[in-house]
Coordinates of C-alpha atoms in Angstrom, one line a residue:
M196 CA 122.2 137.4 97.5
A197 CA 125.7 136.4 99.0
N198 CA 129.0 137.9 97.3
P199 CA 130.7 135.6 95.1
R200 CA 133.7 134.0 96.6
H201 CA 136.9 132.5 94.9
L202 CA 138.0 129.5 97.2
K203 CA 140.9 127.2 96.8
V204 CA 139.9 123.6 96.7
L205 CA 142.1 120.9 98.1
D206 CA 141.4 117.3 97.5
S207 CA 143.4 113.8 97.6
N208 CA 143.0 113.4 94.1
R209 CA 143.7 116.7 92.7
A210 CA 146.1 119.6 92.8
P211 CA 144.9 122.8 94.2
V212 CA 142.6 124.8 91.8
S213 CA 140.6 128.0 92.2
G214 CA 137.0 127.8 93.0
Q215 CA 134.7 129.5 90.5
P216 CA 132.6 132.4 91.7
I217 CA 129.0 131.1 92.6
M218 CA 126.3 133.5 92.9
G219 CA 124.2 133.5 95.7
F220 CA 126.3 130.9 97.5
T221 CA 128.6 131.1 100.4
F222 CA 130.4 128.1 101.8
A223 CA 128.9 127.2 105.0
A224 CA 128.6 124.0 107.0
V225 CA 125.9 123.4 109.6
L226 CA 127.9 120.5 110.9
R227 CA 126.1 118.1 113.2
P228 CA 127.7 120.0 116.1
L229 CA 128.3 117.9 119.3
A230 CA 129.5 120.3 121.6
I231 CA 133.3 121.1 122.1
G232 CA 133.2 122.3 125.7
L233 CA 130.3 124.9 124.6
A234 CA 126.6 124.7 124.9
L235 CA 126.2 126.0 121.1
I236 CA 122.5 126.5 120.9
A237 CA 121.8 122.8 121.7
L238 CA 123.5 121.6 118.2
L239 CA 120.4 119.8 117.7
T240 CA 119.7 121.6 114.6
L241 CA 123.2 120.7 113.3
A242 CA 122.2 116.9 113.8
A243 CA 123.5 115.2 110.7
P244 CA 121.8 112.2 108.8
A245 CA 123.3 108.8 109.6
D246 CA 123.8 107.3 106.1
A247 CA 123.8 103.6 105.3
V248 CA 124.0 104.0 101.6
L249 CA 120.9 101.9 101.0
S250 CA 120.0 101.4 97.1
G251 CA 116.5 100.5 95.9
T252 CA 113.2 102.0 95.0
N253 CA 112.7 105.2 97.0
G254 CA 110.9 104.3 100.3
R255 CA 110.6 105.9 103.7
I256 CA 112.4 108.8 105.2
V257 CA 113.1 108.5 109.2
F258 CA 113.5 111.8 110.7
I259 CA 113.1 113.8 113.8
D260 CA 110.2 116.2 114.6
G261 CA 109.7 118.1 117.9
P262 CA 110.2 121.3 119.7
A263 CA 113.3 123.2 118.9
F264 CA 116.1 122.0 121.3
G265 CA 113.5 119.9 123.2
N266 CA 112.4 116.3 123.2
T267 CA 112.0 115.4 119.5
Q268 CA 110.8 112.2 118.4
L269 CA 111.4 109.9 115.6
Y270 CA 108.8 109.9 112.5
L271 CA 108.6 108.3 109.3
R272 CA 107.7 110.0 105.9
S273 CA 106.9 108.0 103.0
V274 CA 108.0 109.5 99.5
T275 CA 105.8 107.6 96.8
S276 CA 106.7 110.1 93.8
S277 CA 109.2 112.6 92.4
T278 CA 106.9 115.4 93.6
G279 CA 107.1 114.4 97.3
A280 CA 103.7 112.9 97.6
G281 CA 103.4 110.4 100.8
S282 CA 102.4 110.7 104.2
T283 CA 103.9 110.8 107.8
T284 CA 103.5 108.2 110.4
G285 CA 104.7 108.7 114.0
P286 CA 106.0 109.1 116.4
L287 CA 107.6 105.8 116.9
A288 CA 107.1 104.4 120.4
T289 CA 110.3 103.9 122.1
G290 CA 109.6 104.4 125.8
L291 CA 112.3 106.8 126.1
T292 CA 111.5 110.4 127.2
D293 CA 114.4 112.5 126.3
Q294 CA 115.6 113.9 123.1
H295 CA 115.7 111.5 120.0
R296 CA 118.1 112.5 117.2
H297 CA 120.2 111.1 114.2
P298 CA 118.2 107.9 113.4
T299 CA 119.8 105.5 110.8
W300 CA 118.3 102.5 109.2
S301 CA 119.4 99.0 109.2
P302 CA 119.9 97.6 105.9
D303 CA 117.0 95.3 106.1
R304 CA 114.9 98.2 107.5
T305 CA 113.5 96.2 110.3
K306 CA 115.3 98.5 112.7
V307 CA 116.5 102.1 113.2
A308 CA 119.4 103.1 115.6
F309 CA 119.3 106.6 117.1
A310 CA 120.8 108.8 119.7
E311 CA 118.9 109.7 123.0
G312 CA 119.8 112.2 125.7
P313 CA 118.5 115.0 127.7
G314 CA 118.8 117.7 125.1
G315 CA 121.6 120.3 124.5
A316 CA 124.9 118.7 123.3
T317 CA 125.9 116.1 125.9
G318 CA 124.7 113.2 127.5
Y319 CA 123.6 111.0 124.6
D320 CA 123.9 107.3 124.1
I321 CA 122.9 105.0 121.1
Y322 CA 119.9 102.7 120.9
I323 CA 118.4 100.1 118.6
L324 CA 114.5 100.0 117.9
D325 CA 112.9 97.0 116.3
L326 CA 110.1 98.4 114.1
T327 CA 108.7 94.7 113.6
T328 CA 107.6 94.5 117.2
P329 CA 105.3 97.2 118.0
G330 CA 106.0 98.6 121.5
A331 CA 109.5 97.1 121.6
T332 CA 111.8 98.3 124.2
P333 CA 114.8 99.9 122.5
K334 CA 118.1 97.9 122.9
R335 CA 120.8 100.1 124.5
V336 CA 123.9 100.1 122.5
T337 CA 126.4 102.1 124.5
N338 CA 126.4 103.5 128.0
S339 CA 129.0 106.2 128.4
P340 CA 128.9 108.5 131.6
G341 CA 130.4 111.6 130.9
I342 CA 130.8 111.0 127.1
T343 CA 128.5 111.8 124.4
D344 CA 127.6 108.8 121.8
D345 CA 126.0 110.4 119.0
R346 CA 125.2 110.3 115.1
P347 CA 125.2 106.7 114.6
A348 CA 125.6 105.2 110.8
W349 CA 124.4 101.6 110.1
S350 CA 127.0 99.8 107.7
P351 CA 125.5 98.5 104.5
D352 CA 126.3 95.0 105.3
G353 CA 124.6 95.2 108.6
T354 CA 127.3 94.2 110.8
R355 CA 128.4 97.3 112.4
I356 CA 127.4 100.9 113.5
A357 CA 129.9 103.8 113.4
Y358 CA 129.1 106.5 115.8
E359 CA 130.7 109.7 117.4
S360 CA 132.1 109.0 121.0
G361 CA 133.2 112.2 122.5
N362 CA 136.0 113.5 119.9
D363 CA 136.5 110.1 118.1
I364 CA 134.7 107.9 115.5
I365 CA 133.8 104.6 116.7
V366 CA 133.4 101.4 114.7
H367 CA 130.8 99.0 117.1
P368 CA 130.6 95.4 115.8
L369 CA 127.1 94.0 116.4
N370 CA 128.2 90.5 117.1
G371 CA 130.1 91.6 120.3
D372 CA 133.5 91.9 118.9
A373 CA 135.7 94.7 120.5
D374 CA 135.1 98.2 119.1
L375 CA 137.7 100.1 117.0
N376 CA 138.6 103.6 117.4
L377 CA 139.4 105.1 114.1
T378 CA 140.4 108.5 115.0
G379 CA 142.2 108.4 118.2
L380 CA 145.1 110.2 116.7
L381 CA 143.4 113.1 115.1
A382 CA 142.5 116.3 116.8
P383 CA 140.5 118.2 117.9
K384 CA 137.4 116.4 117.1
A385 CA 136.0 113.6 114.5
W386 CA 132.4 114.1 113.3
K387 CA 129.6 112.2 111.8
A388 CA 130.6 109.0 109.8
A389 CA 129.2 107.6 106.6
W390 CA 129.9 104.4 105.0
S391 CA 131.0 103.3 101.4
P392 CA 128.2 100.8 99.9
D393 CA 130.5 98.0 100.3
S394 CA 130.9 98.7 104.0
Q395 CA 134.9 98.8 103.8
T396 CA 135.4 102.6 104.0
V397 CA 134.3 105.1 106.4
Y398 CA 134.1 108.9 105.8
Y399 CA 134.2 111.5 108.3
S400 CA 135.2 115.2 109.2
V401 CA 137.9 116.5 111.6
G402 CA 138.0 119.9 113.1
D403 CA 136.3 122.3 115.5
I404 CA 133.0 123.8 114.3
T405 CA 133.1 126.3 117.3
Q406 CA 135.9 128.2 115.1
P407 CA 135.4 130.0 112.0
P408 CA 137.5 128.8 109.2
N409 CA 140.6 130.6 108.5
G410 CA 142.1 129.0 105.4
T411 CA 144.6 126.8 107.4
N412 CA 144.4 124.8 110.7
N413 CA 140.7 126.0 111.7
D414 CA 139.1 124.4 108.5
I415 CA 137.2 121.5 109.1
R416 CA 138.2 118.7 106.6
L417 CA 137.0 115.5 104.9
Y418 CA 138.7 112.2 105.6
Q419 CA 138.3 108.5 104.3
Q420 CA 139.6 105.4 106.2
L421 CA 139.4 101.8 106.1
A422 CA 136.8 100.6 108.4
D423 CA 138.9 97.6 109.9
N424 CA 141.4 100.3 111.2
S425 CA 144.2 98.8 109.2
S426 CA 145.4 102.2 108.2
A427 CA 145.1 105.7 109.0
G428 CA 142.7 108.2 107.8
T429 CA 143.6 110.2 105.0
E430 CA 142.4 113.4 103.9
L431 CA 140.0 113.5 101.2
L432 CA 138.9 117.1 100.7
H433 CA 139.9 120.6 102.1
I434 CA 138.2 123.7 100.6
T435 CA 140.6 126.7 101.7
G436 CA 138.5 129.0 103.9
A437 CA 135.6 126.7 104.6
H438 CA 134.4 123.7 106.7
V439 CA 133.3 120.6 105.0
F440 CA 131.4 118.0 106.9
Q441 CA 128.5 115.8 106.9
P442 CA 129.4 113.4 104.1
S443 CA 126.8 111.0 102.5
I444 CA 127.7 108.6 100.1
S445 CA 125.5 107.9 97.0
P446 CA 124.0 104.4 96.7
D447 CA 126.4 103.4 93.8
G448 CA 129.4 104.8 95.5
T449 CA 130.6 107.3 92.8
K450 CA 129.1 110.4 94.4
L451 CA 129.1 112.2 97.8
C452 CA 127.1 115.1 99.3
Y453 CA 128.4 117.2 102.1
T454 CA 127.9 120.6 103.9
S455 CA 130.2 123.5 103.3
S456 CA 130.2 126.6 105.5
T457 CA 132.5 129.6 106.0
A458 CA 131.4 130.5 109.6
A459 CA 131.4 128.7 113.1
G460 CA 128.4 126.8 114.4
N461 CA 124.8 127.2 113.3
S462 CA 125.3 129.4 110.1
T463 CA 122.9 130.7 107.5
T464 CA 126.1 130.3 105.2
A465 CA 125.7 126.3 105.3
A466 CA 125.2 125.0 101.8
V467 CA 124.6 121.3 100.4
L468 CA 127.1 120.3 97.6
A469 CA 127.6 117.2 95.6
A470 CA 130.5 116.0 93.9
P471 CA 132.0 112.9 92.1
L472 CA 133.6 110.9 95.0
S473 CA 136.8 110.5 92.6
S474 CA 137.1 114.4 92.6
P475 CA 135.0 115.7 95.6
G476 CA 136.2 119.5 95.2
S477 CA 134.4 119.4 91.4
F478 CA 131.2 120.0 93.1
T479 CA 127.6 121.0 92.0
V480 CA 125.4 123.3 94.5
I481 CA 122.2 121.4 95.8
A482 CA 121.0 123.7 98.0
D483 CA 121.8 127.3 99.1
S484 CA 118.8 129.1 100.5
L485 CA 121.0 131.6 102.7
K486 CA 119.0 130.2 105.7
G487 CA 121.5 127.4 106.3
D488 CA 121.2 124.1 104.5
Y489 CA 122.8 120.9 105.9
N490 CA 122.4 117.3 106.7
C491 CA 122.0 115.6 103.1
T492 CA 121.2 112.2 102.5
W493 CA 120.7 110.5 99.1
S494 CA 117.7 108.8 98.0
P495 CA 117.9 105.0 97.3
D496 CA 117.5 105.5 93.7
G497 CA 120.2 108.3 93.6
T498 CA 118.1 110.7 91.9
K499 CA 117.3 112.9 95.0
I500 CA 118.9 114.3 98.0
A501 CA 117.1 115.2 101.1
Y502 CA 118.5 117.8 103.6
T503 CA 117.5 120.2 106.3
E504 CA 117.0 123.8 105.6
D505 CA 117.1 126.5 108.6
F506 CA 117.4 126.0 112.4
G507 CA 115.3 125.7 115.4
S508 CA 111.6 125.9 115.1
N509 CA 111.9 126.8 111.3
G510 CA 114.1 123.8 110.4
E511 CA 112.2 121.6 107.5
I512 CA 113.1 118.8 105.4
Y513 CA 113.6 119.3 101.9
M514 CA 114.0 117.1 98.7
T515 CA 115.6 118.2 95.5
D516 CA 117.2 116.8 92.2
S517 CA 120.5 115.2 93.0
G518 CA 122.0 116.8 90.0
G519 CA 121.3 120.4 91.4
S520 CA 118.3 121.1 89.0
G521 CA 114.6 121.6 90.0
I522 CA 112.5 123.3 92.8
P523 CA 113.2 121.9 96.3
I524 CA 110.1 120.4 97.9
D525 CA 109.0 120.7 101.5
L526 CA 108.5 117.2 102.9
S527 CA 107.7 118.0 106.3
N528 CA 106.2 121.5 106.8
V529 CA 105.4 121.5 110.4
A530 CA 105.2 125.2 111.7
G531 CA 106.9 125.7 114.8
M532 CA 108.7 122.4 115.1
F533 CA 112.2 121.4 113.9
D534 CA 112.1 118.6 111.3
G535 CA 115.6 117.4 110.7
N536 CA 118.0 114.3 110.6
P537 CA 116.7 112.7 107.5
D538 CA 118.0 109.1 106.4
W539 CA 116.4 107.5 103.3
A540 CA 115.6 104.1 103.0
P541 CA 114.4 101.9 100.2
D542 CA 111.1 100.1 99.8
G543 CA 110.7 96.3 99.3
R544 CA 109.5 95.6 96.0
P545 CA 106.3 93.6 95.2
T546 CA 106.7 90.0 93.6
C547 CA 104.4 87.8 91.6
P548 CA 104.3 84.0 91.7
D549 CA 103.8 81.8 88.7
A550 CA 100.2 80.8 88.2
S551 CA 98.4 78.2 85.9
A552 CA 94.7 77.9 84.8
T553 CA 93.2 75.2 82.5
T554 CA 90.1 75.8 80.0
T555 CA 88.5 74.1 77.1
V556 CA 88.5 75.3 73.6
N557 CA 86.8 78.1 72.9
K558 CA 86.0 78.6 76.6
P559 CA 87.3 81.9 78.7
V560 CA 88.6 81.4 82.1
T561 CA 89.0 83.9 84.9
I562 CA 92.6 84.0 86.5
T563 CA 93.5 85.4 89.9
V564 CA 97.2 86.2 90.6
T565 CA 98.2 87.0 94.0
C566 CA 101.2 89.5 93.9
S567 CA 102.5 90.7 97.3
D568 CA 104.6 93.2 98.9
T569 CA 108.0 92.4 100.5
G570 CA 109.8 93.8 103.6
P571 CA 109.1 94.1 107.2
A572 CA 105.2 94.1 107.8
Y573 CA 104.9 97.7 108.7
E574 CA 106.0 99.0 105.4
R575 CA 103.9 96.8 103.1
S576 CA 101.3 98.6 101.1
N577 CA 98.4 97.6 98.5
V578 CA 99.8 95.7 95.8
R579 CA 98.1 95.7 92.1
D580 CA 98.9 93.3 89.3
Y581 CA 98.7 94.1 85.6
H582 CA 99.7 92.0 82.5
A583 CA 103.2 92.9 81.3
T584 CA 103.0 91.0 78.2
N585 CA 100.0 89.5 76.1
P586 CA 99.3 85.9 75.4
S587 CA 100.3 84.5 72.0
H588 CA 96.9 82.6 71.2
G589 CA 94.4 84.5 72.9
T590 CA 92.9 87.6 74.2
L591 CA 93.4 89.0 77.7
K592 CA 91.1 91.7 79.7
Q593 CA 91.4 93.3 82.9
E594 CA 89.3 96.1 83.7
F595 CA 91.5 97.8 86.4
A596 CA 95.1 97.0 87.9
G597 CA 94.5 94.2 90.5
D598 CA 91.3 93.0 89.0
P599 CA 91.1 89.3 88.0
F600 CA 92.3 88.6 84.3
V601 CA 89.9 86.9 81.7
Y602 CA 91.7 84.8 79.1
T603 CA 89.8 83.9 76.0
P604 CA 91.6 81.3 73.8
N605 CA 91.7 82.0 69.9
A606 CA 89.0 80.1 68.1
G607 CA 89.7 76.5 67.9
F608 CA 93.2 76.9 69.7
V609 CA 94.1 73.9 71.8
G610 CA 97.5 73.6 73.5
T611 CA 99.4 76.0 76.0
D612 CA 99.5 79.7 76.2
S613 CA 101.1 82.3 78.7
F614 CA 101.5 85.9 79.8
Q615 CA 103.7 87.9 82.3
V616 CA 102.2 89.6 85.0
G617 CA 103.8 92.5 87.0
S618 CA 102.9 94.6 89.8
F619 CA 103.3 98.0 91.6
D620 CA 102.8 99.2 95.1
D621 CA 102.3 102.6 96.6
F622 CA 106.2 103.2 96.1
G623 CA 106.5 102.1 92.4
F624 CA 106.7 99.1 90.2
G625 CA 108.3 95.9 91.0
T626 CA 111.0 94.2 88.8
D627 CA 109.7 90.7 89.4
T628 CA 107.2 89.1 87.2
G629 CA 105.2 85.9 87.4
T630 CA 104.3 83.7 84.4
V631 CA 100.9 82.6 83.9
T632 CA 100.5 79.4 81.9
I633 CA 97.3 78.4 80.2
T634 CA 96.5 74.8 79.4
V635 CA 93.7 75.0 76.6
R636 CA 92.3 71.4 76.3
P637 CA 90.0 69.9 73.7
T638 CA 86.4 69.6 74.8
P639 CA 86.2 66.6 77.2
K640 CA 83.9 63.9 77.0
C641 CA 82.0 61.6 79.6
L642 CA 81.5 58.1 78.6
G643 CA 82.3 58.8 74.8
K644 CA 80.0 61.7 74.5
T645 CA 81.1 65.2 73.9
A646 CA 80.5 67.6 76.9
T647 CA 77.8 70.3 76.6
I648 CA 78.7 72.0 79.9
V649 CA 82.5 71.9 81.4
G650 CA 83.8 73.0 84.6
T651 CA 87.3 74.1 85.3
A652 CA 90.1 72.9 87.5
G653 CA 88.7 74.9 90.4
N654 CA 85.7 74.5 92.5
D655 CA 82.6 75.1 90.2
V656 CA 78.9 75.1 90.4
L657 CA 77.4 73.5 87.3
T658 CA 73.6 73.5 86.4
G659 CA 72.1 71.5 83.3
T660 CA 69.4 72.6 81.1
P661 CA 65.8 71.1 80.7
G662 CA 67.3 69.0 77.9
N663 CA 69.9 66.3 77.7
D664 CA 73.1 67.5 78.9
V665 CA 76.7 66.2 79.0
I666 CA 78.4 67.6 82.1
V667 CA 82.2 67.2 82.9
G668 CA 83.3 68.8 86.2
L669 CA 87.0 68.5 85.6
G670 CA 89.1 69.4 88.9
G671 CA 88.0 71.0 92.3
D672 CA 85.3 70.3 94.8
D673 CA 82.2 70.8 92.4
R674 CA 78.6 71.0 93.1
I675 CA 76.7 69.7 90.0
R676 CA 73.0 69.4 89.0
G677 CA 71.7 67.8 86.1
G678 CA 68.3 69.3 86.0
R679 CA 65.7 67.7 83.8
G680 CA 66.7 65.3 80.9
K681 CA 68.7 62.3 80.4
D682 CA 72.0 63.6 81.7
V683 CA 75.4 62.2 81.5
I684 CA 77.6 63.7 84.2
C685 CA 81.2 63.1 85.0
S686 CA 82.3 64.8 88.1
G687 CA 86.2 64.2 87.9
P688 CA 88.7 64.5 90.8
G689 CA 87.9 66.1 94.1
R690 CA 85.2 66.1 96.7
D691 CA 82.1 66.6 94.7
R692 CA 78.1 66.7 95.3
V693 CA 76.2 65.6 92.3
T694 CA 72.5 65.4 91.6
G695 CA 71.2 64.1 88.5
G696 CA 67.7 65.5 88.7
S697 CA 64.6 64.3 86.9
G698 CA 65.2 61.7 84.0
N699 CA 66.9 58.7 83.5
D700 CA 70.6 59.9 84.1
V701 CA 74.1 58.4 84.3
I702 CA 76.4 59.6 86.8
V703 CA 80.2 58.9 87.1
G704 CA 82.1 59.9 90.1
G705 CA 85.8 60.8 90.1
P706 CA 88.8 60.1 92.5
G707 CA 87.8 61.7 95.8
N708 CA 84.9 61.3 98.4
D709 CA 82.0 62.1 96.2
T710 CA 78.2 62.3 97.3
L711 CA 76.3 61.0 94.0
G712 CA 72.4 61.3 93.9
G713 CA 70.4 60.1 90.9
G714 CA 67.1 61.8 91.8
P715 CA 63.8 60.8 90.4
G716 CA 64.2 58.2 87.4
N717 CA 65.9 55.1 86.5
D718 CA 69.6 56.1 87.0
R719 CA 72.9 54.5 86.8
I720 CA 75.4 55.8 89.4
F721 CA 78.9 54.8 89.4
G722 CA 81.5 55.8 92.3
N723 CA 85.3 55.8 91.9
S724 CA 88.1 55.5 94.3
G725 CA 87.3 57.2 97.7
A726 CA 84.6 56.8 100.2
D727 CA 81.6 57.7 98.2
R728 CA 77.9 58.0 99.2
L729 CA 75.5 57.0 96.2
S730 CA 71.9 57.6 96.6
G731 CA 69.4 56.4 93.7
D732 CA 66.2 57.9 95.1
S733 CA 63.0 56.9 93.3
G734 CA 63.0 54.5 90.3
S735 CA 64.7 51.5 89.4
D736 CA 68.5 52.4 89.9
T737 CA 71.9 50.6 89.5
L738 CA 74.4 51.7 92.1
N739 CA 78.1 50.7 91.7
G740 CA 80.5 51.9 94.4
G741 CA 83.8 51.3 93.1
S742 CA 87.0 51.1 95.2
G743 CA 86.8 52.5 98.9
R744 CA 84.2 52.2 101.7
D745 CA 81.2 53.3 100.1
R746 CA 77.7 53.8 101.2
L747 CA 74.7 53.0 99.1
N748 CA 71.3 53.7 99.4
G749 CA 68.8 52.5 96.6
G750 CA 66.0 54.6 97.8
S751 CA 62.3 53.6 96.6
G752 CA 62.1 51.2 93.6
T753 CA 63.7 48.3 92.5
D754 CA 67.5 48.9 93.0
R755 CA 70.8 47.1 92.1
C756 CA 73.6 47.9 94.3
N757 CA 77.1 46.5 93.8
G758 CA 79.7 47.6 96.4
G759 CA 82.8 47.1 94.7
S760 CA 85.9 46.6 96.4
G761 CA 86.3 47.8 100.2
L762 CA 83.9 47.6 103.3
D763 CA 80.8 48.8 101.9
R764 CA 77.3 49.3 103.4
G765 CA 74.0 49.3 101.5
S766 CA 70.6 50.0 102.4
S767 CA 67.2 49.8 100.4
C768 CA 69.1 47.7 98.1
E769 CA 66.8 44.8 96.5
V770 CA 69.6 43.2 94.7
R771 CA 73.2 43.3 96.4
S772 CA 76.6 42.3 95.2
G773 CA 79.9 42.9 97.4
I774 CA 77.5 44.4 100.3
P775 CA 77.3 42.3 103.6

């Protein structure tokens, strides 16, 4: 265990106070070193996360993985539970061959900005990769020969990227406006920017990571400054005798986490602290492994903090509770590789549309609701729906989430009922709900007779019994077969195919282009609006085309054909009316 230290804390909102002894913790800051005239073991391991302060449900972490101080690449790690469940995908194809580091999400999660260069501490430029186009060539944002551009941080409003350029913090508008240098008057060097959630304020550190803190001028301090450069930066936090740097602001803007160290460069004294933004010196220790903990980033829901532990080939990404409790969880665990520079994005929540269904009294109806994931296509996962509320006038059954619902109205109920549908994907529950409205109608009639077989508003296949049936198709493109018996059939609207079967049947088509066949027996067939095809088959049939261009075929037997309005054609019609 490290020796407890009494440190003096200075911040812009408080008078100097004596820090309390903390067992097992020595202030150390593994700042994202960029070299200050010194090739400090590649400083890759000091790469800090680029924070966009994106709020929402916890989604994917973009990070780097690869040989220590070598050509690391970009990866995505889904975090689907508080226990760290999830999977890693990558590397992301960029077409660039050098070291990738310090990725930062665009607020809409369609892009990632990152630094790429030859390894070591210098020679980097900023690029943007479009994740919605597989194999896309990254867009080059900076091209600064002799100057390292590094550690980008995308503003939450999506309009700007702040990054380190040499010794300064630059705010780069993505609309082509002129860059702003926030720190031209500060020395020796400004480090790693972070944004406030409203995109109005930039936080950064100023100091020299190559020098150990000495309680005065060598200490790296935190600053805050308006992003429009309308005023100079002001000191936010100074811990006497310690470096403080790598700030990250919580999604709600009320807290920050940062790295603190009592040694120069990559130090095992590095620890991650969290504090109220209004009192940044009143900290809670988040991680103090004595291996070096740094590069903190907040989870989108504010309950977790991810960070890097250890350096070089031992570097791993851990997650722990943002309140300082709990056991850290290793999210990367790749032996012999450096995993670091995490930046955490939210996940798009699934949504559910409203839906409707129609049934008749005492008849169950199966209802399918299609909830869908949102966000860029690459991040969408399987969505399953469930009933968030129950109907008031019936019962609801669903075997498993995502299966269709079976609604059964209460006995004798006629009217309108409804229930709410929610959904969840691999990352959690959505907040949006859809309303399913069910209309329960009285048992329909066909030619004044109460139906014995009733379809739905969808596409149905209805088959009669050997007896005398009254069949009503309702809506949809139905297929109806009457079977034996004297049947009465009303097909309803839609493009229906109806066969009366044997027996003396009465068939009434609905609006739409129907195909109506009587089958054996003396049938009466009535078309409706639309271009219908009527066929009498054997027997003495009566065919009435109705409005529209109809085709009437009486079949064998002595048939009567009435074309109705429209240009109709008839065949095998012994008695014709309205047919040329």
